[in-house]
Amino acid sequence: MHPTLKPALRRGWRDLSTVQFGVAPAHALVLGPMDTATGSFLSLLDGTRGLPLLREEGKRMGLPDGHVDKLLGELSRAGLLDDSTGGGPAADALRKRSGPMDRLQADLASLSLVSSEPGEAIEKLAARRTMRVRVQGAGRVGAVVASVLAGAGVGHVEVLDGGHVEPWDVAPGGHPADAIGQRRDTSARRLVRQSAPDRPARPAPPEPPSAPLRQTRRSRQPSTQEGGVGLSLVIIAPRDGLDAYAPDPTATEALLAAGTPHLYAGVIEGTGVVGPLVLPGSSACAGCLFRQRADRDPTWARMLAQWRSGRARHVPSCDLALSTSAAGLAAGHALAFLDGVSSACAGARWEASVPGFDWHSRPVWPHPACPCGASTPVKGDRLTTAMDQHATMAG
């Protein structure tokens, strides 16, 4: 182990014996009391020294026996310590690729803030390279989501859509202006290749459908059944925002049957929508969403049938700033899920509208009449079990 203080957190002395790590309250910590010699020793935790050398340096600085190990233990428990050589073989292979690592340094620093164990952040980053994600829809939202995921190190990002790029599909981070008239899926796939830091690692072969899922704290096993073969996640980002706001439950029957997690995102009439993240059998699905709304509004089914059958042929109201915001939020929740973090989109949907852009969450509960089974009582924590089955740390 080569300990290093997490470089993402700025360090400063609150007084002569108290050190604050971090500026923003979400991740800031205060540690003390700390003497001057110990404070000076902190500067040696830069990842270039192993434990034996650090102990020797501590003795030269007059620190008592065992003080270095005690300090490192406290820093580790506080989540302030990383390991510049940790993360396993996949992380070592990623470190050797200097070009991609330079591109991913900012993402690695961010991951370190939500990773408590030394070496865990780069382990997650390396695991992303083996992930396979499918984005269904390549409009202003879907194309940007795909490029962000690829740029953040997700190794295999597939994009599905039909038709050709229209002038109103063009967006920063999405389809460029020179793609107008080209096939949407072709343009989006080129965008993914251009956004990726490097060529992805080869994915592990999927297990046979009959093999049980290995449940470990951080191992995400992709689905191997029809509708989601080898997929870690599907993001449904339709160009018609109605299909994100009020998704058709029949459109995801194959994903539910395969146990493939999927997340909705889109923009309809100046309102951005992200969620819910559906963990099949564990959290609310599109069918639950429909039934929940129909319970509150008896005319919902009738209105929805009219909206779906009378699709207007006009340019959709998809504000560029709002669509970019929705794409960023969707990509962020997707990455958190892939990294094995409990997502705020599981069992909830986030909405924001122009001109306020005030994102707020609306709960989506499992409906007892929905055949997805999410409302069925089970022993233990069903949601936690589903997250464990799909956690994304390699090995």
mmCIF file of C-alpha atoms in Angstrom:
data_model
loop_
_atom_site.group_PDB
_atom_site.id
_atom_site.type_symbol
_atom_site.label_atom_id
_atom_site.label_comp_id
_atom_site.label_asym_id
_atom_site.label_seq_id
_atom_site.Cartn_x
_atom_site.Cartn_y
_atom_site.Cartn_z
ATOM 1 C CA MET A 1 0.000 0.000 0.000
ATOM 2 C CA HIS A 2 1.160 3.518 -0.897
ATOM 3 C CA PRO A 3 -1.143 5.800 1.138
ATOM 4 C CA THR A 4 -2.223 9.145 -0.256
ATOM 5 C CA LEU A 5 -4.591 11.763 1.043
ATOM 6 C CA LYS A 6 -7.470 12.147 -1.370
ATOM 7 C CA PRO A 7 -6.346 15.004 -3.626
ATOM 8 C CA ALA A 8 -9.934 15.989 -4.371
ATOM 9 C CA LEU A 9 -10.236 17.482 -0.856
ATOM 10 C CA ARG A 10 -8.451 20.751 -0.118
ATOM 11 C CA ARG A 11 -6.778 20.899 3.274
ATOM 12 C CA GLY A 12 -6.628 23.794 5.717
ATOM 13 C CA TRP A 13 -5.988 24.468 9.429
ATOM 14 C CA ARG A 14 -9.026 25.719 11.345
ATOM 15 C CA ASP A 15 -6.780 26.449 14.321
ATOM 16 C CA LEU A 16 -3.427 25.262 15.675
ATOM 17 C CA SER A 17 -4.697 21.722 16.338
ATOM 18 C CA THR A 18 -7.594 21.111 13.940
ATOM 19 C CA VAL A 19 -7.423 20.311 10.232
ATOM 20 C CA GLN A 20 -10.343 20.544 7.828
ATOM 21 C CA PHE A 21 -10.373 18.343 4.737
ATOM 22 C CA GLY A 22 -12.647 19.641 1.997
ATOM 23 C CA VAL A 23 -14.526 22.863 1.306
ATOM 24 C CA ALA A 24 -18.091 21.872 0.388
ATOM 25 C CA PRO A 25 -20.138 20.507 3.336
ATOM 26 C CA ALA A 26 -21.228 17.347 1.461
ATOM 27 C CA HIS A 27 -17.771 15.769 1.775
ATOM 28 C CA ALA A 28 -15.846 17.995 4.228
ATOM 29 C CA LEU A 29 -14.426 16.520 7.437
ATOM 30 C CA VAL A 30 -12.650 17.990 10.448
ATOM 31 C CA LEU A 31 -9.881 16.041 12.194
ATOM 32 C CA GLY A 32 -8.215 16.883 15.486
ATOM 33 C CA PRO A 33 -6.533 17.418 17.807
ATOM 34 C CA MET A 34 -3.365 17.261 15.721
ATOM 35 C CA ASP A 35 0.108 18.441 16.707
ATOM 36 C CA THR A 36 2.493 20.290 14.412
ATOM 37 C CA ALA A 37 4.706 17.265 13.704
ATOM 38 C CA THR A 38 1.718 15.140 12.684
ATOM 39 C CA GLY A 39 0.445 17.966 10.511
ATOM 40 C CA SER A 40 3.803 18.134 8.746
ATOM 41 C CA PHE A 41 3.737 14.369 8.245
ATOM 42 C CA LEU A 42 0.519 14.712 6.249
ATOM 43 C CA SER A 43 2.478 16.247 3.387
ATOM 44 C CA LEU A 44 4.319 12.914 2.968
ATOM 45 C CA LEU A 45 1.071 11.103 2.162
ATOM 46 C CA ASP A 46 1.280 11.682 -1.580
ATOM 47 C CA GLY A 47 1.253 8.081 -2.814
ATOM 48 C CA THR A 48 4.996 7.857 -3.506
ATOM 49 C CA ARG A 49 5.946 6.026 -0.299
ATOM 50 C CA GLY A 50 5.060 2.616 1.045
ATOM 51 C CA LEU A 51 4.338 1.885 4.714
ATOM 52 C CA PRO A 52 7.932 0.943 5.720
ATOM 53 C CA LEU A 53 9.320 4.206 4.357
ATOM 54 C CA LEU A 54 6.551 6.232 5.967
ATOM 55 C CA ARG A 55 7.327 4.666 9.350
ATOM 56 C CA GLU A 56 10.999 5.574 8.921
ATOM 57 C CA GLU A 57 10.092 9.146 7.973
ATOM 58 C CA GLY A 58 7.847 9.341 11.031
ATOM 59 C CA LYS A 59 10.741 8.352 13.313
ATOM 60 C CA ARG A 60 12.981 11.006 11.751
ATOM 61 C CA MET A 61 10.306 13.584 12.498
ATOM 62 C CA GLY A 62 10.138 12.513 16.143
ATOM 63 C CA LEU A 63 6.789 10.768 16.028
ATOM 64 C CA PRO A 64 6.399 8.000 18.660
ATOM 65 C CA ASP A 65 6.360 4.318 17.723
ATOM 66 C CA GLY A 66 3.023 3.211 16.305
ATOM 67 C CA HIS A 67 1.900 6.798 15.690
ATOM 68 C CA VAL A 68 2.088 6.527 11.896
ATOM 69 C CA ASP A 69 -0.027 3.368 11.794
ATOM 70 C CA LYS A 70 -2.547 4.885 14.210
ATOM 71 C CA LEU A 71 -2.807 8.041 12.103
ATOM 72 C CA LEU A 72 -3.255 6.069 8.882
ATOM 73 C CA GLY A 73 -5.980 4.013 10.539
ATOM 74 C CA GLU A 74 -7.850 7.153 11.611
ATOM 75 C CA LEU A 75 -7.530 8.694 8.156
ATOM 76 C CA SER A 76 -8.743 5.483 6.524
ATOM 77 C CA ARG A 77 -11.766 5.164 8.830
ATOM 78 C CA ALA A 78 -12.632 8.777 8.054
ATOM 79 C CA GLY A 79 -12.555 7.993 4.330
ATOM 80 C CA LEU A 80 -9.702 10.430 3.706
ATOM 81 C CA LEU A 81 -7.101 7.931 2.557
ATOM 82 C CA ASP A 82 -6.523 6.397 -0.854
ATOM 83 C CA ASP A 83 -3.956 3.929 -2.185
ATOM 84 C CA SER A 84 -1.989 4.917 -5.278
ATOM 85 C CA THR A 85 -1.248 1.246 -6.026
ATOM 86 C CA GLY A 86 -4.592 -0.318 -5.006
ATOM 87 C CA GLY A 87 -7.566 -1.531 -6.969
ATOM 88 C CA GLY A 88 -6.317 -4.882 -8.264
ATOM 89 C CA PRO A 89 -5.079 -6.048 -11.681
ATOM 90 C CA ALA A 90 -7.722 -4.161 -13.698
ATOM 91 C CA ALA A 91 -6.763 -0.914 -11.976
ATOM 92 C CA ASP A 92 -3.062 -1.602 -12.619
ATOM 93 C CA ALA A 93 -3.807 -2.125 -16.315
ATOM 94 C CA LEU A 94 -5.717 1.162 -16.442
ATOM 95 C CA ARG A 95 -2.878 3.070 -14.763
ATOM 96 C CA LYS A 96 -0.497 1.908 -17.496
ATOM 97 C CA ARG A 97 -2.686 3.588 -20.138
ATOM 98 C CA SER A 98 -1.471 7.130 -19.548
ATOM 99 C CA GLY A 99 -3.638 8.760 -22.217
ATOM 100 C CA PRO A 100 -6.985 7.423 -20.966
ATOM 101 C CA MET A 101 -5.938 7.969 -17.342
ATOM 102 C CA ASP A 102 -5.218 11.622 -18.064
ATOM 103 C CA ARG A 103 -8.718 11.945 -19.499
ATOM 104 C CA LEU A 104 -10.274 10.205 -16.487
ATOM 105 C CA GLN A 105 -8.339 11.897 -13.669
ATOM 106 C CA ALA A 106 -11.198 14.269 -12.823
ATOM 107 C CA ASP A 107 -13.684 11.371 -12.766
ATOM 108 C CA LEU A 108 -11.336 9.382 -10.550
ATOM 109 C CA ALA A 109 -11.055 12.293 -8.114
ATOM 110 C CA SER A 110 -14.834 12.544 -7.951
ATOM 111 C CA LEU A 111 -15.194 8.793 -7.381
ATOM 112 C CA SER A 112 -12.731 9.015 -4.500
ATOM 113 C CA LEU A 113 -15.160 11.284 -2.649
ATOM 114 C CA VAL A 114 -17.807 8.553 -2.523
ATOM 115 C CA SER A 115 -15.432 5.604 -2.052
ATOM 116 C CA SER A 116 -14.494 4.844 1.525
ATOM 117 C CA GLU A 117 -11.863 2.132 1.036
ATOM 118 C CA PRO A 118 -8.331 2.927 -0.251
ATOM 119 C CA GLY A 119 -8.045 1.867 -3.898
ATOM 120 C CA GLU A 120 -11.806 1.538 -4.280
ATOM 121 C CA ALA A 121 -12.204 4.559 -6.573
ATOM 122 C CA ILE A 122 -9.886 3.343 -9.325
ATOM 123 C CA GLU A 123 -11.330 -0.157 -8.923
ATOM 124 C CA LYS A 124 -14.750 1.277 -9.788
ATOM 125 C CA LEU A 125 -13.301 3.279 -12.661
ATOM 126 C CA ALA A 126 -11.629 0.176 -14.076
ATOM 127 C CA ALA A 127 -14.887 -1.770 -13.681
ATOM 128 C CA ARG A 128 -16.719 0.795 -15.809
ATOM 129 C CA ARG A 129 -14.587 -0.253 -18.781
ATOM 130 C CA THR A 130 -16.225 -3.695 -18.756
ATOM 131 C CA MET A 131 -19.790 -2.356 -18.460
ATOM 132 C CA ARG A 132 -22.282 -2.579 -21.300
ATOM 133 C CA VAL A 133 -25.040 0.038 -21.396
ATOM 134 C CA ARG A 134 -27.716 0.538 -24.030
ATOM 135 C CA VAL A 135 -29.282 3.939 -24.721
ATOM 136 C CA GLN A 136 -32.627 3.720 -26.505
ATOM 137 C CA GLY A 137 -33.217 7.049 -28.215
ATOM 138 C CA ALA A 138 -30.735 9.415 -29.852
ATOM 139 C CA GLY A 139 -32.380 12.819 -29.675
ATOM 140 C CA ARG A 140 -31.132 15.778 -27.666
ATOM 141 C CA VAL A 141 -31.290 13.808 -24.415
ATOM 142 C CA GLY A 142 -30.227 10.316 -25.485
ATOM 143 C CA ALA A 143 -27.247 11.336 -27.610
ATOM 144 C CA VAL A 144 -25.806 13.476 -24.808
ATOM 145 C CA VAL A 145 -26.368 10.704 -22.245
ATOM 146 C CA ALA A 146 -24.494 8.258 -24.481
ATOM 147 C CA SER A 147 -21.544 10.601 -24.980
ATOM 148 C CA VAL A 148 -21.301 11.382 -21.247
ATOM 149 C CA LEU A 149 -21.312 7.704 -20.285
ATOM 150 C CA ALA A 150 -18.649 6.898 -22.864
ATOM 151 C CA GLY A 151 -16.549 9.876 -21.789
ATOM 152 C CA ALA A 152 -16.823 8.828 -18.135
ATOM 153 C CA GLY A 153 -15.218 5.485 -18.949
ATOM 154 C CA VAL A 154 -18.148 3.136 -19.580
ATOM 155 C CA GLY A 155 -16.547 0.768 -22.044
ATOM 156 C CA HIS A 156 -19.503 -0.400 -24.132
ATOM 157 C CA VAL A 157 -22.267 2.101 -24.919
ATOM 158 C CA GLU A 158 -24.801 1.026 -27.527
ATOM 159 C CA VAL A 159 -27.295 3.452 -29.076
ATOM 160 C CA LEU A 160 -30.553 2.451 -30.754
ATOM 161 C CA ASP A 161 -32.804 4.782 -32.737
ATOM 162 C CA GLY A 162 -34.284 5.226 -36.192
ATOM 163 C CA GLY A 163 -34.621 8.015 -38.675
ATOM 164 C CA HIS A 164 -32.175 10.764 -39.509
ATOM 165 C CA VAL A 165 -30.669 13.624 -37.547
ATOM 166 C CA GLU A 166 -32.882 16.705 -37.772
ATOM 167 C CA PRO A 167 -31.649 20.284 -37.262
ATOM 168 C CA TRP A 168 -33.376 20.395 -33.854
ATOM 169 C CA ASP A 169 -31.512 17.256 -32.722
ATOM 170 C CA VAL A 170 -28.215 19.166 -32.750
ATOM 171 C CA ALA A 171 -26.853 19.926 -29.281
ATOM 172 C CA PRO A 172 -23.490 20.600 -27.609
ATOM 173 C CA GLY A 173 -22.215 17.213 -26.462
ATOM 174 C CA GLY A 174 -24.698 15.512 -28.789
ATOM 175 C CA HIS A 175 -25.194 15.413 -32.547
ATOM 176 C CA PRO A 176 -22.991 18.001 -34.334
ATOM 177 C CA ALA A 177 -24.388 20.263 -37.033
ATOM 178 C CA ASP A 178 -22.588 18.348 -39.780
ATOM 179 C CA ALA A 179 -24.552 15.196 -38.822
ATOM 180 C CA ILE A 180 -27.858 16.639 -40.052
ATOM 181 C CA GLY A 181 -29.361 14.212 -42.528
ATOM 182 C CA GLN A 182 -27.293 11.253 -41.338
ATOM 183 C CA ARG A 183 -28.798 8.206 -39.623
ATOM 184 C CA ARG A 184 -29.354 8.980 -35.950
ATOM 185 C CA ASP A 185 -27.902 5.720 -34.679
ATOM 186 C CA THR A 186 -24.828 6.045 -36.908
ATOM 187 C CA SER A 187 -24.180 9.609 -35.752
ATOM 188 C CA ALA A 188 -24.682 8.649 -32.094
ATOM 189 C CA ARG A 189 -22.319 5.694 -32.330
ATOM 190 C CA ARG A 190 -19.654 7.902 -33.878
ATOM 191 C CA LEU A 191 -20.215 10.359 -31.036
ATOM 192 C CA VAL A 192 -19.674 7.566 -28.512
ATOM 193 C CA ARG A 193 -16.399 6.531 -30.155
ATOM 194 C CA GLN A 194 -15.154 10.122 -30.181
ATOM 195 C CA SER A 195 -16.103 10.635 -26.520
ATOM 196 C CA ALA A 196 -14.481 7.453 -25.184
ATOM 197 C CA PRO A 197 -11.059 7.894 -23.536
ATOM 198 C CA ASP A 198 -9.785 4.696 -25.153
ATOM 199 C CA ARG A 199 -10.817 1.366 -26.574
ATOM 200 C CA PRO A 200 -12.835 -0.606 -24.016
ATOM 201 C CA ALA A 201 -11.631 -3.689 -22.222
ATOM 202 C CA ARG A 202 -13.106 -6.926 -23.539
ATOM 203 C CA PRO A 203 -16.227 -7.817 -21.519
ATOM 204 C CA ALA A 204 -16.348 -11.052 -19.578
ATOM 205 C CA PRO A 205 -18.515 -13.698 -21.292
ATOM 206 C CA PRO A 206 -22.041 -13.802 -19.823
ATOM 207 C CA GLU A 207 -23.008 -16.682 -17.579
ATOM 208 C CA PRO A 208 -25.562 -19.207 -18.860
ATOM 209 C CA PRO A 209 -29.169 -18.251 -18.003
ATOM 210 C CA SER A 210 -29.427 -21.163 -15.590
ATOM 211 C CA ALA A 211 -26.407 -20.099 -13.537
ATOM 212 C CA PRO A 212 -27.296 -18.325 -10.271
ATOM 213 C CA LEU A 213 -26.229 -14.734 -9.786
ATOM 214 C CA ARG A 214 -23.202 -14.367 -7.530
ATOM 215 C CA GLN A 215 -24.198 -11.932 -4.809
ATOM 216 C CA THR A 216 -21.251 -9.919 -3.570
ATOM 217 C CA ARG A 217 -21.212 -6.424 -2.127
ATOM 218 C CA ARG A 218 -19.805 -4.831 -5.229
ATOM 219 C CA SER A 219 -20.302 -7.196 -8.120
ATOM 220 C CA ARG A 220 -22.781 -6.254 -10.841
ATOM 221 C CA GLN A 221 -23.745 -9.244 -12.949
ATOM 222 C CA PRO A 222 -25.392 -8.298 -16.270
ATOM 223 C CA SER A 223 -28.582 -9.975 -17.366
ATOM 224 C CA THR A 224 -28.212 -12.909 -19.735
ATOM 225 C CA GLN A 225 -31.827 -13.362 -20.762
ATOM 226 C CA GLU A 226 -33.676 -12.169 -23.836
ATOM 227 C CA GLY A 227 -34.200 -8.413 -23.764
ATOM 228 C CA GLY A 228 -30.983 -7.651 -21.924
ATOM 229 C CA VAL A 229 -28.191 -10.039 -22.891
ATOM 230 C CA GLY A 230 -25.005 -8.861 -21.200
ATOM 231 C CA LEU A 231 -26.462 -5.448 -20.327
ATOM 232 C CA SER A 232 -25.706 -3.725 -17.044
ATOM 233 C CA LEU A 233 -28.303 -1.000 -17.663
ATOM 234 C CA VAL A 234 -30.691 0.294 -20.329
ATOM 235 C CA ILE A 235 -31.462 4.013 -20.516
ATOM 236 C CA ILE A 236 -34.741 4.780 -22.242
ATOM 237 C CA ALA A 237 -34.503 8.318 -23.626
ATOM 238 C CA PRO A 238 -37.182 8.590 -26.335
ATOM 239 C CA ARG A 239 -37.310 11.614 -28.605
ATOM 240 C CA ASP A 240 -41.040 11.773 -27.955
ATOM 241 C CA GLY A 241 -41.088 12.932 -24.344
ATOM 242 C CA LEU A 242 -44.489 11.367 -23.725
ATOM 243 C CA ASP A 243 -42.822 7.946 -23.798
ATOM 244 C CA ALA A 244 -40.591 9.043 -20.902
ATOM 245 C CA TYR A 245 -43.260 10.911 -18.943
ATOM 246 C CA ALA A 246 -45.897 8.178 -19.353
ATOM 247 C CA PRO A 247 -44.013 5.124 -20.628
ATOM 248 C CA ASP A 248 -45.907 2.220 -22.147
ATOM 249 C CA PRO A 249 -45.519 -0.784 -19.776
ATOM 250 C CA THR A 250 -45.633 -3.242 -22.686
ATOM 251 C CA ALA A 251 -42.500 -1.702 -24.213
ATOM 252 C CA THR A 252 -40.301 -2.977 -21.386
ATOM 253 C CA GLU A 253 -41.813 -6.411 -20.780
ATOM 254 C CA ALA A 254 -38.697 -8.095 -22.180
ATOM 255 C CA LEU A 255 -36.438 -6.045 -19.893
ATOM 256 C CA LEU A 256 -38.554 -6.924 -16.851
ATOM 257 C CA ALA A 257 -38.562 -10.597 -17.796
ATOM 258 C CA ALA A 258 -34.788 -10.526 -18.215
ATOM 259 C CA GLY A 259 -34.247 -8.690 -14.931
ATOM 260 C CA THR A 260 -32.481 -5.841 -16.749
ATOM 261 C CA PRO A 261 -32.372 -2.535 -14.829
ATOM 262 C CA HIS A 262 -33.615 0.431 -16.868
ATOM 263 C CA LEU A 263 -33.873 4.176 -16.388
ATOM 264 C CA TYR A 264 -36.195 6.669 -18.090
ATOM 265 C CA ALA A 265 -35.193 10.179 -19.203
ATOM 266 C CA GLY A 266 -36.684 12.766 -21.533
ATOM 267 C CA VAL A 267 -38.269 16.181 -22.052
ATOM 268 C CA ILE A 268 -41.947 16.886 -22.747
ATOM 269 C CA GLU A 269 -43.477 20.318 -23.205
ATOM 270 C CA GLY A 270 -40.766 22.146 -21.323
ATOM 271 C CA THR A 271 -40.561 19.614 -18.471
ATOM 272 C CA GLY A 272 -37.541 17.401 -17.955
ATOM 273 C CA VAL A 273 -38.085 13.910 -16.548
ATOM 274 C CA VAL A 274 -35.483 11.542 -15.097
ATOM 275 C CA GLY A 275 -36.569 8.248 -13.555
ATOM 276 C CA PRO A 276 -37.730 6.009 -12.291
ATOM 277 C CA LEU A 277 -34.799 3.613 -12.242
ATOM 278 C CA VAL A 278 -36.496 0.240 -12.477
ATOM 279 C CA LEU A 279 -34.871 -2.660 -10.646
ATOM 280 C CA PRO A 280 -37.086 -5.509 -11.847
ATOM 281 C CA GLY A 281 -38.971 -7.156 -9.008
ATOM 282 C CA SER A 282 -37.601 -4.646 -6.499
ATOM 283 C CA SER A 283 -38.686 -1.121 -7.431
ATOM 284 C CA ALA A 284 -41.644 0.406 -9.241
ATOM 285 C CA CYS A 285 -41.862 -0.056 -13.002
ATOM 286 C CA ALA A 286 -43.739 1.717 -15.813
ATOM 287 C CA GLY A 287 -46.820 -0.356 -15.008
ATOM 288 C CA CYS A 288 -46.720 0.810 -11.398
ATOM 289 C CA LEU A 289 -46.330 4.401 -12.598
ATOM 290 C CA PHE A 290 -49.390 4.100 -14.840
ATOM 291 C CA ARG A 291 -51.561 2.504 -12.149
ATOM 292 C CA GLN A 292 -50.486 5.022 -9.547
ATOM 293 C CA ARG A 293 -51.491 7.916 -11.808
ATOM 294 C CA ALA A 294 -54.740 6.213 -12.859
ATOM 295 C CA ASP A 295 -55.691 5.798 -9.196
ATOM 296 C CA ARG A 296 -55.403 9.564 -8.716
ATOM 297 C CA ASP A 297 -56.972 10.527 -12.045
ATOM 298 C CA PRO A 298 -59.814 8.331 -13.401
ATOM 299 C CA THR A 299 -59.484 9.947 -16.837
ATOM 300 C CA TRP A 300 -55.743 9.229 -17.137
ATOM 301 C CA ALA A 301 -56.085 6.113 -19.308
ATOM 302 C CA ARG A 302 -58.498 7.856 -21.662
ATOM 303 C CA MET A 303 -56.312 10.943 -22.012
ATOM 304 C CA LEU A 304 -53.184 8.870 -22.497
ATOM 305 C CA ALA A 305 -54.821 6.843 -25.288
ATOM 306 C CA GLN A 306 -55.677 10.070 -27.100
ATOM 307 C CA TRP A 307 -52.173 11.523 -26.702
ATOM 308 C CA ARG A 308 -50.555 8.338 -27.973
ATOM 309 C CA SER A 309 -52.853 7.935 -30.967
ATOM 310 C CA GLY A 310 -52.816 11.578 -32.021
ATOM 311 C CA ARG A 311 -49.099 12.259 -32.125
ATOM 312 C CA ALA A 312 -48.441 15.755 -33.437
ATOM 313 C CA ARG A 313 -46.054 16.210 -36.335
ATOM 314 C CA HIS A 314 -44.515 19.400 -35.008
ATOM 315 C CA VAL A 315 -41.027 20.072 -33.645
ATOM 316 C CA PRO A 316 -40.949 19.008 -29.973
ATOM 317 C CA SER A 317 -40.542 21.648 -27.264
ATOM 318 C CA CYS A 318 -37.159 20.458 -26.012
ATOM 319 C CA ASP A 319 -35.300 23.410 -24.550
ATOM 320 C CA LEU A 320 -31.553 22.990 -25.079
ATOM 321 C CA ALA A 321 -30.588 23.921 -21.522
ATOM 322 C CA LEU A 322 -33.299 21.685 -20.060
ATOM 323 C CA SER A 323 -32.460 18.712 -22.280
ATOM 324 C CA THR A 324 -28.773 19.056 -21.387
ATOM 325 C CA SER A 325 -29.659 19.239 -17.693
ATOM 326 C CA ALA A 326 -31.887 16.164 -17.953
ATOM 327 C CA ALA A 327 -29.178 14.252 -19.832
ATOM 328 C CA GLY A 328 -26.582 15.149 -17.207
ATOM 329 C CA LEU A 329 -28.833 14.108 -14.337
ATOM 330 C CA ALA A 330 -29.718 10.835 -16.057
ATOM 331 C CA ALA A 331 -26.063 10.061 -16.781
ATOM 332 C CA GLY A 332 -25.137 10.882 -13.193
ATOM 333 C CA HIS A 333 -27.736 8.515 -11.746
ATOM 334 C CA ALA A 334 -26.751 5.861 -14.266
ATOM 335 C CA LEU A 335 -23.077 6.091 -13.305
ATOM 336 C CA ALA A 336 -23.917 5.995 -9.597
ATOM 337 C CA PHE A 337 -25.912 2.816 -10.151
ATOM 338 C CA LEU A 338 -23.167 1.229 -12.233
ATOM 339 C CA ASP A 339 -20.662 2.081 -9.497
ATOM 340 C CA GLY A 340 -22.807 0.237 -6.945
ATOM 341 C CA VAL A 341 -24.231 3.292 -5.161
ATOM 342 C CA SER A 342 -27.880 3.353 -4.131
ATOM 343 C CA SER A 343 -29.639 5.621 -6.613
ATOM 344 C CA ALA A 344 -32.130 8.341 -5.723
ATOM 345 C CA CYS A 345 -33.969 7.386 -8.933
ATOM 346 C CA ALA A 346 -35.001 3.938 -7.679
ATOM 347 C CA GLY A 347 -38.639 4.382 -6.697
ATOM 348 C CA ALA A 348 -38.699 8.051 -7.667
ATOM 349 C CA ARG A 349 -38.857 10.385 -10.613
ATOM 350 C CA TRP A 350 -37.161 13.770 -10.867
ATOM 351 C CA GLU A 351 -38.861 16.606 -12.715
ATOM 352 C CA ALA A 352 -37.947 20.194 -13.609
ATOM 353 C CA SER A 353 -39.604 22.734 -15.883
ATOM 354 C CA VAL A 354 -38.586 25.911 -17.657
ATOM 355 C CA PRO A 355 -37.980 28.627 -16.675
ATOM 356 C CA GLY A 356 -37.296 27.680 -13.045
ATOM 357 C CA PHE A 357 -35.194 24.511 -13.567
ATOM 358 C CA ASP A 358 -36.072 23.460 -10.013
ATOM 359 C CA TRP A 359 -35.523 19.697 -9.845
ATOM 360 C CA HIS A 360 -37.835 17.948 -7.396
ATOM 361 C CA SER A 361 -38.493 14.301 -6.672
ATOM 362 C CA ARG A 362 -41.837 12.505 -6.885
ATOM 363 C CA PRO A 363 -42.115 9.023 -5.356
ATOM 364 C CA VAL A 364 -43.183 6.104 -7.535
ATOM 365 C CA TRP A 365 -44.387 3.277 -5.328
ATOM 366 C CA PRO A 366 -44.729 -0.378 -6.322
ATOM 367 C CA HIS A 367 -48.402 -0.942 -7.131
ATOM 368 C CA PRO A 368 -50.094 -4.018 -5.640
ATOM 369 C CA ALA A 369 -52.040 -4.618 -8.880
ATOM 370 C CA CYS A 370 -48.948 -4.556 -11.087
ATOM 371 C CA PRO A 371 -47.674 -7.984 -12.198
ATOM 372 C CA CYS A 372 -44.025 -6.857 -11.907
ATOM 373 C CA GLY A 373 -43.956 -8.203 -8.356
ATOM 374 C CA ALA A 374 -42.183 -5.227 -6.789
ATOM 375 C CA SER A 375 -44.929 -4.851 -4.163
ATOM 376 C CA THR A 376 -44.752 -8.499 -3.047
ATOM 377 C CA PRO A 377 -43.537 -8.720 0.566
ATOM 378 C CA VAL A 378 -40.266 -10.593 0.955
ATOM 379 C CA LYS A 379 -37.938 -11.346 3.813
ATOM 380 C CA GLY A 380 -35.027 -8.968 4.027
ATOM 381 C CA ASP A 381 -34.437 -5.874 1.943
ATOM 382 C CA ARG A 382 -35.459 -6.644 -1.659
ATOM 383 C CA LEU A 383 -34.081 -3.353 -2.981
ATOM 384 C CA THR A 384 -30.717 -3.905 -1.345
ATOM 385 C CA THR A 385 -30.561 -7.427 -2.754
ATOM 386 C CA ALA A 386 -31.226 -6.157 -6.265
ATOM 387 C CA MET A 387 -28.548 -3.508 -5.913
ATOM 388 C CA ASP A 388 -26.092 -6.108 -4.667
ATOM 389 C CA GLN A 389 -26.829 -8.371 -7.627
ATOM 390 C CA HIS A 390 -26.145 -5.491 -9.985
ATOM 391 C CA ALA A 391 -23.267 -3.750 -8.157
ATOM 392 C CA THR A 392 -20.466 -2.953 -10.571
ATOM 393 C CA MET A 393 -17.113 -3.540 -9.058
ATOM 394 C CA ALA A 394 -15.110 -6.109 -11.030
ATOM 395 C CA GLY A 395 -14.136 -9.087 -8.901
#
